Short mmCIF file of N, CA and C in Angstrom, two decimals:
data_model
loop_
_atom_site.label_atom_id
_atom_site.label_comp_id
_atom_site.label_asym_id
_atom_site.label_seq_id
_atom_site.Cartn_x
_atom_site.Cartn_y
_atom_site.Cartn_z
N UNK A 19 -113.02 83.38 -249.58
CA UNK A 19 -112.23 84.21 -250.47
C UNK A 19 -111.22 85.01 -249.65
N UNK A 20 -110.03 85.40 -250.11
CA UNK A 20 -108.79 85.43 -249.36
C UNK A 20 -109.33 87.48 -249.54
N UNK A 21 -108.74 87.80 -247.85
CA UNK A 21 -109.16 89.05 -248.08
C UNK A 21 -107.62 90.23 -248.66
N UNK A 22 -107.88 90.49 -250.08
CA UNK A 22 -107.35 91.14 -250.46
C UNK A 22 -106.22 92.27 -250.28
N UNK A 23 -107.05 93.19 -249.09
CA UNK A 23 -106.22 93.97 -248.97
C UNK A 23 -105.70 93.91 -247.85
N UNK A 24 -105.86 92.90 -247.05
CA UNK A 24 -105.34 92.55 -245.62
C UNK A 24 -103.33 92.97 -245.90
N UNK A 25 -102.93 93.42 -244.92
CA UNK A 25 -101.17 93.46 -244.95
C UNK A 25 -100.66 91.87 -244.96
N UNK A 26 -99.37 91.71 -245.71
CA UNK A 26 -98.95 90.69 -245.35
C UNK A 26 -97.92 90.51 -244.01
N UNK A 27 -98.04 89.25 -243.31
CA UNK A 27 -97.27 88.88 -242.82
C UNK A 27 -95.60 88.96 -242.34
N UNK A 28 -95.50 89.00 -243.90
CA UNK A 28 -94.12 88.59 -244.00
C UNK A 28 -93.96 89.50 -245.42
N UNK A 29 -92.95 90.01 -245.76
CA UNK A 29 -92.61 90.98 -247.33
C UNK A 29 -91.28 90.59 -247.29
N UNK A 30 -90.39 89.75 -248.14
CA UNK A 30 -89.13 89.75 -248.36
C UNK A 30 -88.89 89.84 -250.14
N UNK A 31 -88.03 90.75 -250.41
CA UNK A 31 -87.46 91.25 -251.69
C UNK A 31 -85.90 91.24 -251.80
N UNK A 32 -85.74 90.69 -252.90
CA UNK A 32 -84.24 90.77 -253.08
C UNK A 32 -83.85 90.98 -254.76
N UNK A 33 -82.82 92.11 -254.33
CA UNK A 33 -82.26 92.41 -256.07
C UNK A 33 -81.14 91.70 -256.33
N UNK A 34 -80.84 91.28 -257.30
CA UNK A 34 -79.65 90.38 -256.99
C UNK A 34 -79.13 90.09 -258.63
N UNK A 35 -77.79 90.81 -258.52
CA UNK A 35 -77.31 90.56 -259.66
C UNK A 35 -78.24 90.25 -261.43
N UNK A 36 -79.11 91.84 -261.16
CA UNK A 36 -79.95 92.32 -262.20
C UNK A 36 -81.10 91.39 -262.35
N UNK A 37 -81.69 90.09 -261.11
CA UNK A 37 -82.56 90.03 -260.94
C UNK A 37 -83.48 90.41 -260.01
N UNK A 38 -85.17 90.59 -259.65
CA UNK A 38 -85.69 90.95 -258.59
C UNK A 38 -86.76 89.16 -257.92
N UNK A 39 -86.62 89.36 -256.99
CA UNK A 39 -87.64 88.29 -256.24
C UNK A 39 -88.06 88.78 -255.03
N UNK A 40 -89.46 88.52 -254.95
CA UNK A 40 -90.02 89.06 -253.70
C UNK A 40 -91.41 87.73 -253.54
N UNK A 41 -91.48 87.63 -252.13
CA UNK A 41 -92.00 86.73 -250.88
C UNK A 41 -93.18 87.65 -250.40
N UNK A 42 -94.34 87.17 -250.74
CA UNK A 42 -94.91 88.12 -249.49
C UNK A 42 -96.25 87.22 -248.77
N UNK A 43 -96.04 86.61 -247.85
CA UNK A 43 -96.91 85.83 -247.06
C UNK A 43 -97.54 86.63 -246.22
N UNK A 44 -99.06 85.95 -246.49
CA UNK A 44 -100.45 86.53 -245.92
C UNK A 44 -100.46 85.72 -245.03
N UNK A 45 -101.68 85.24 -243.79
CA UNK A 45 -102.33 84.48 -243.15
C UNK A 45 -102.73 82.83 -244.07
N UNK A 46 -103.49 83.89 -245.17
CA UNK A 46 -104.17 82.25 -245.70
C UNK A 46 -103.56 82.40 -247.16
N UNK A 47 -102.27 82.91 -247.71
CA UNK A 47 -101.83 82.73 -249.25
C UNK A 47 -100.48 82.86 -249.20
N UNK A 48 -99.76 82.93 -250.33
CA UNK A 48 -98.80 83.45 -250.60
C UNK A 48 -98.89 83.89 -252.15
N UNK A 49 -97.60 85.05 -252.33
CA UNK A 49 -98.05 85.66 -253.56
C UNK A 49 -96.33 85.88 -253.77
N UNK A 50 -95.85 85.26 -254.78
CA UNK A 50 -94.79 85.42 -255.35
C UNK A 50 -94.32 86.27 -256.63
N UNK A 51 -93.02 87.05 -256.85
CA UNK A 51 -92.85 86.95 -258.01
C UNK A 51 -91.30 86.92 -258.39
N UNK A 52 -90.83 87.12 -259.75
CA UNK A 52 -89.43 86.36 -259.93
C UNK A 52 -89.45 87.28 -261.44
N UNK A 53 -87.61 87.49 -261.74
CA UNK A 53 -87.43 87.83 -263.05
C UNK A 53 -86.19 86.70 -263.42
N UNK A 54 -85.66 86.38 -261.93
CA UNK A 54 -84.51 84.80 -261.73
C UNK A 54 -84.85 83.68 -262.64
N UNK A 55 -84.14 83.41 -264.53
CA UNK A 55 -84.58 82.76 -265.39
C UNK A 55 -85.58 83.04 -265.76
N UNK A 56 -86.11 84.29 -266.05
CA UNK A 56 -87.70 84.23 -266.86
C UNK A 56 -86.98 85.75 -267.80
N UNK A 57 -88.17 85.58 -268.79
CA UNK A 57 -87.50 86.98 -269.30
C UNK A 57 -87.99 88.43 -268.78
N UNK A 58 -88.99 88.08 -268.07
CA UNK A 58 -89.27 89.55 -267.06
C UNK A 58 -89.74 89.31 -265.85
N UNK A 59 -90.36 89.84 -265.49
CA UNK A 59 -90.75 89.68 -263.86
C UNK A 59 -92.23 88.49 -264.26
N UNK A 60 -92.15 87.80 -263.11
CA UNK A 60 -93.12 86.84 -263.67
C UNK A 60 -94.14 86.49 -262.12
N UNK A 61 -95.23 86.63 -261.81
CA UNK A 61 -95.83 86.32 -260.62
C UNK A 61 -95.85 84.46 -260.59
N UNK A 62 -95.67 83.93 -259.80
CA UNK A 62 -95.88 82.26 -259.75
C UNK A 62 -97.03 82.44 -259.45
N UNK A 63 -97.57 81.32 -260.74
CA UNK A 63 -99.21 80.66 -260.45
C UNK A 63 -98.90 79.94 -259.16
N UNK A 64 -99.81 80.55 -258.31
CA UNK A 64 -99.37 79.75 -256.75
C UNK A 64 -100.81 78.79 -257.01
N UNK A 65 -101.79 78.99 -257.48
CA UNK A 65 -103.40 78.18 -257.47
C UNK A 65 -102.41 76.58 -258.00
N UNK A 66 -101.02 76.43 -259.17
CA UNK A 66 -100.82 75.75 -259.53
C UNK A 66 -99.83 74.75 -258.36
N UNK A 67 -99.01 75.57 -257.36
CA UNK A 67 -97.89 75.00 -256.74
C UNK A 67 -98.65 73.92 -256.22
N UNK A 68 -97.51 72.98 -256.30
CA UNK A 68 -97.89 71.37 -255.55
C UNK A 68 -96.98 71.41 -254.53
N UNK A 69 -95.56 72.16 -254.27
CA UNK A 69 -94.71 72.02 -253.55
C UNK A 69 -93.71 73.18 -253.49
N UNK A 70 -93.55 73.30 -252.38
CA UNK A 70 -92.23 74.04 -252.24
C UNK A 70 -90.83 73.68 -251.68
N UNK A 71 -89.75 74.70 -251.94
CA UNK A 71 -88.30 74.33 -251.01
C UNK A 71 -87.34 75.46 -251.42
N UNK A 72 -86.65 75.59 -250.22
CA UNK A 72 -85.28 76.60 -250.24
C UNK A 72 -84.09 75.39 -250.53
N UNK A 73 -83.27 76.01 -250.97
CA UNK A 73 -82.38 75.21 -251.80
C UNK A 73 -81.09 76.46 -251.83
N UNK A 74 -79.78 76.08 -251.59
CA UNK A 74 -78.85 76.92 -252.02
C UNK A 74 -78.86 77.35 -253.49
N UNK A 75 -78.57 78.92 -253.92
CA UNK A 75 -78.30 78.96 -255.33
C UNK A 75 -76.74 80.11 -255.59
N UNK A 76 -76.32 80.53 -254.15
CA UNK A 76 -74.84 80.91 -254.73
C UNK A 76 -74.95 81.00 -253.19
N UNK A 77 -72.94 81.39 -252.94
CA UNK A 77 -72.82 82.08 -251.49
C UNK A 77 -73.81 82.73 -250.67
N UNK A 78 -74.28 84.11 -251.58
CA UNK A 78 -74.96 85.12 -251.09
C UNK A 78 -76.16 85.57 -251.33
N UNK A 79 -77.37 84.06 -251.42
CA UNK A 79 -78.73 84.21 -252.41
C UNK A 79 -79.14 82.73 -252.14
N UNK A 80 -80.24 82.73 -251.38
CA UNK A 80 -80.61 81.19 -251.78
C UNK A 80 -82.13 81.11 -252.53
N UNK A 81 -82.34 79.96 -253.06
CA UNK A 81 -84.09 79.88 -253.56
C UNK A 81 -84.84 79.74 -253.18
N UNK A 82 -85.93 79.89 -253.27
CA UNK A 82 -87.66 79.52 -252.98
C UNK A 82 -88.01 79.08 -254.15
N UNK A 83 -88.37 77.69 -253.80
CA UNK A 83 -88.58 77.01 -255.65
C UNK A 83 -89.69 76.36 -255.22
N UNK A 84 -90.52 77.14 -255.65
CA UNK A 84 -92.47 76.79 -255.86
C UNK A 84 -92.72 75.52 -256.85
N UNK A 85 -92.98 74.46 -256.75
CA UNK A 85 -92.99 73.66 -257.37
C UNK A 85 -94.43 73.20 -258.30
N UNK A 86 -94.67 73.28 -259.50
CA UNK A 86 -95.81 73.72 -260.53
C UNK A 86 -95.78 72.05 -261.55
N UNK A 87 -96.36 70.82 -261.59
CA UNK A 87 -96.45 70.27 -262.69
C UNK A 87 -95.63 70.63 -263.91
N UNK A 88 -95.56 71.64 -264.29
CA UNK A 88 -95.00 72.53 -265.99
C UNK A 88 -93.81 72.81 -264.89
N UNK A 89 -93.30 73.66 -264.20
CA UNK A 89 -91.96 74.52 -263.96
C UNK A 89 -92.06 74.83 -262.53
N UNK A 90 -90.79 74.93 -262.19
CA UNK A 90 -90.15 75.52 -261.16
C UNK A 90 -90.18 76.64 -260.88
N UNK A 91 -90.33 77.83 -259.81
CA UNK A 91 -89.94 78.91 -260.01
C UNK A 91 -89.49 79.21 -259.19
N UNK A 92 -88.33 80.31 -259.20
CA UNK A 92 -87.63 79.85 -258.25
C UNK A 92 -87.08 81.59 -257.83
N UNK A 93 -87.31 81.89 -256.93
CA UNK A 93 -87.60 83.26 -256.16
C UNK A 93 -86.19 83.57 -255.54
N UNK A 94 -85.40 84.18 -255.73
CA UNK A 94 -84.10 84.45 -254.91
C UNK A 94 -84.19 85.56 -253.57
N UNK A 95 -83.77 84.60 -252.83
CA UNK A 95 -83.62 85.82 -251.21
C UNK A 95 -82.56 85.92 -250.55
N UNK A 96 -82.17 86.69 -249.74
CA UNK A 96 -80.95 86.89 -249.40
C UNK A 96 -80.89 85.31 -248.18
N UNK A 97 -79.29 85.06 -248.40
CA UNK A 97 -79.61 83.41 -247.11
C UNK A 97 -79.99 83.83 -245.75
N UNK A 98 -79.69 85.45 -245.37
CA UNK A 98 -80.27 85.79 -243.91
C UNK A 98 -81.91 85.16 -243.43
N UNK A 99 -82.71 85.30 -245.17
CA UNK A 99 -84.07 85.76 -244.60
C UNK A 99 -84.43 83.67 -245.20
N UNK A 100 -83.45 83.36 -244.88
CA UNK A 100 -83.96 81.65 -245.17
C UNK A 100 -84.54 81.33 -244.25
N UNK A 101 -84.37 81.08 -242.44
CA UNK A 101 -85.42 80.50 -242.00
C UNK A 101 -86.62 81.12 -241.60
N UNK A 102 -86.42 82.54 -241.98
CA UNK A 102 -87.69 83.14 -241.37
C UNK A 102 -88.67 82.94 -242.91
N UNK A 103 -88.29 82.88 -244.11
CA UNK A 103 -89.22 82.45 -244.98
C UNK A 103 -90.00 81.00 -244.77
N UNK A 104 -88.72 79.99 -244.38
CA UNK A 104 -89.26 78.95 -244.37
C UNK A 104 -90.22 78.88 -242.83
N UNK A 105 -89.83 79.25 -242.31
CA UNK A 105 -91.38 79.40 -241.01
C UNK A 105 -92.62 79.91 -241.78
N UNK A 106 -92.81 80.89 -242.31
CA UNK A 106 -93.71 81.49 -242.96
C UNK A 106 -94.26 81.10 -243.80
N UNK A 107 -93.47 80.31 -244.95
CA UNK A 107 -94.26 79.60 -246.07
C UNK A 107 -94.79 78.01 -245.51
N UNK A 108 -94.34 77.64 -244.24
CA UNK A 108 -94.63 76.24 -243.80
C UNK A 108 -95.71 76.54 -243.40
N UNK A 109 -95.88 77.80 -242.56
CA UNK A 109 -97.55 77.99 -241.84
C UNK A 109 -98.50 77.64 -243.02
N UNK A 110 -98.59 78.40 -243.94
CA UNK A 110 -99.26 78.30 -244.81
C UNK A 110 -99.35 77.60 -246.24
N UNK A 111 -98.46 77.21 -246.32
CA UNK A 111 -98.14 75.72 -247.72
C UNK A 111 -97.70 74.11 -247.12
N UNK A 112 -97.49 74.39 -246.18
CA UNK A 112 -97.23 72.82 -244.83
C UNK A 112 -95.66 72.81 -245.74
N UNK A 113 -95.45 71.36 -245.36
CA UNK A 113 -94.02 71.32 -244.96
C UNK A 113 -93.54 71.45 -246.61
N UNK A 114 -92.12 71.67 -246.58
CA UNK A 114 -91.51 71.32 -247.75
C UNK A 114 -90.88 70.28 -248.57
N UNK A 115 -91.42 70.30 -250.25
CA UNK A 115 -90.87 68.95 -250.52
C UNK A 115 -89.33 69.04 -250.45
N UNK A 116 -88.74 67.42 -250.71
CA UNK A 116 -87.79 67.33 -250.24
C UNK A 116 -86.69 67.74 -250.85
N UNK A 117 -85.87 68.18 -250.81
CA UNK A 117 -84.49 68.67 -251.48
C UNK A 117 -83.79 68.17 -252.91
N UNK A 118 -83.59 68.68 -253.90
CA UNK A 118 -83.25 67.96 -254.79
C UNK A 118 -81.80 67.43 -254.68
N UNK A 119 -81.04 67.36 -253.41
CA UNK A 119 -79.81 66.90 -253.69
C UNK A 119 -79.66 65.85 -252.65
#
């Protein structure tokens, strides 16, 4: 059982054009959440993700798109904090699926 109140790793948050997304990688989890296309802030069922990937989504914002059977979700971060997410979510979700383009 994943220990709860352990600090994470890694904490990345981004507000972005009246949405919020935030990253926060543990040792052994990750814990997402997103208001980017949902109608409020929404945590990703991570027990559900089959896959992940960063993906461009404007100039100044790229995605984290948790990949779920049912939906996408898709976490906005600033493009600075792109490869240090993707180090972080690879430790612990292995590699990423492949790019949709």
């Amino acid at each position: 059982m994943p220990d709860l109140s352990a600090s994470p790793t890694l904490d990345l948050q981004l507000s972005w054009r009246g949405t919020f997304g935030r990253v926060r990688v543990f040792p052994d989890r990750v814990h997402a959440e997103t208001s980017y296309e949902r109608e409020g802030l929404t945590a990703v069922p991570m027990e559900h993700v089959q896959g992940w990937r960063i993906e461009p989504c404007d100039f100044d914002a790229v995605c984290v798109e948790f990949l779920t059977p049912e939906d996408t979700y898709r976490v906005l971060l600033d493009t600075s904090d792109r490869g240090v997410a993707a180090l972080a979510l690879q430790r612990v979700l292995g590699e990423p699926a492949p790019t949709e383009s």
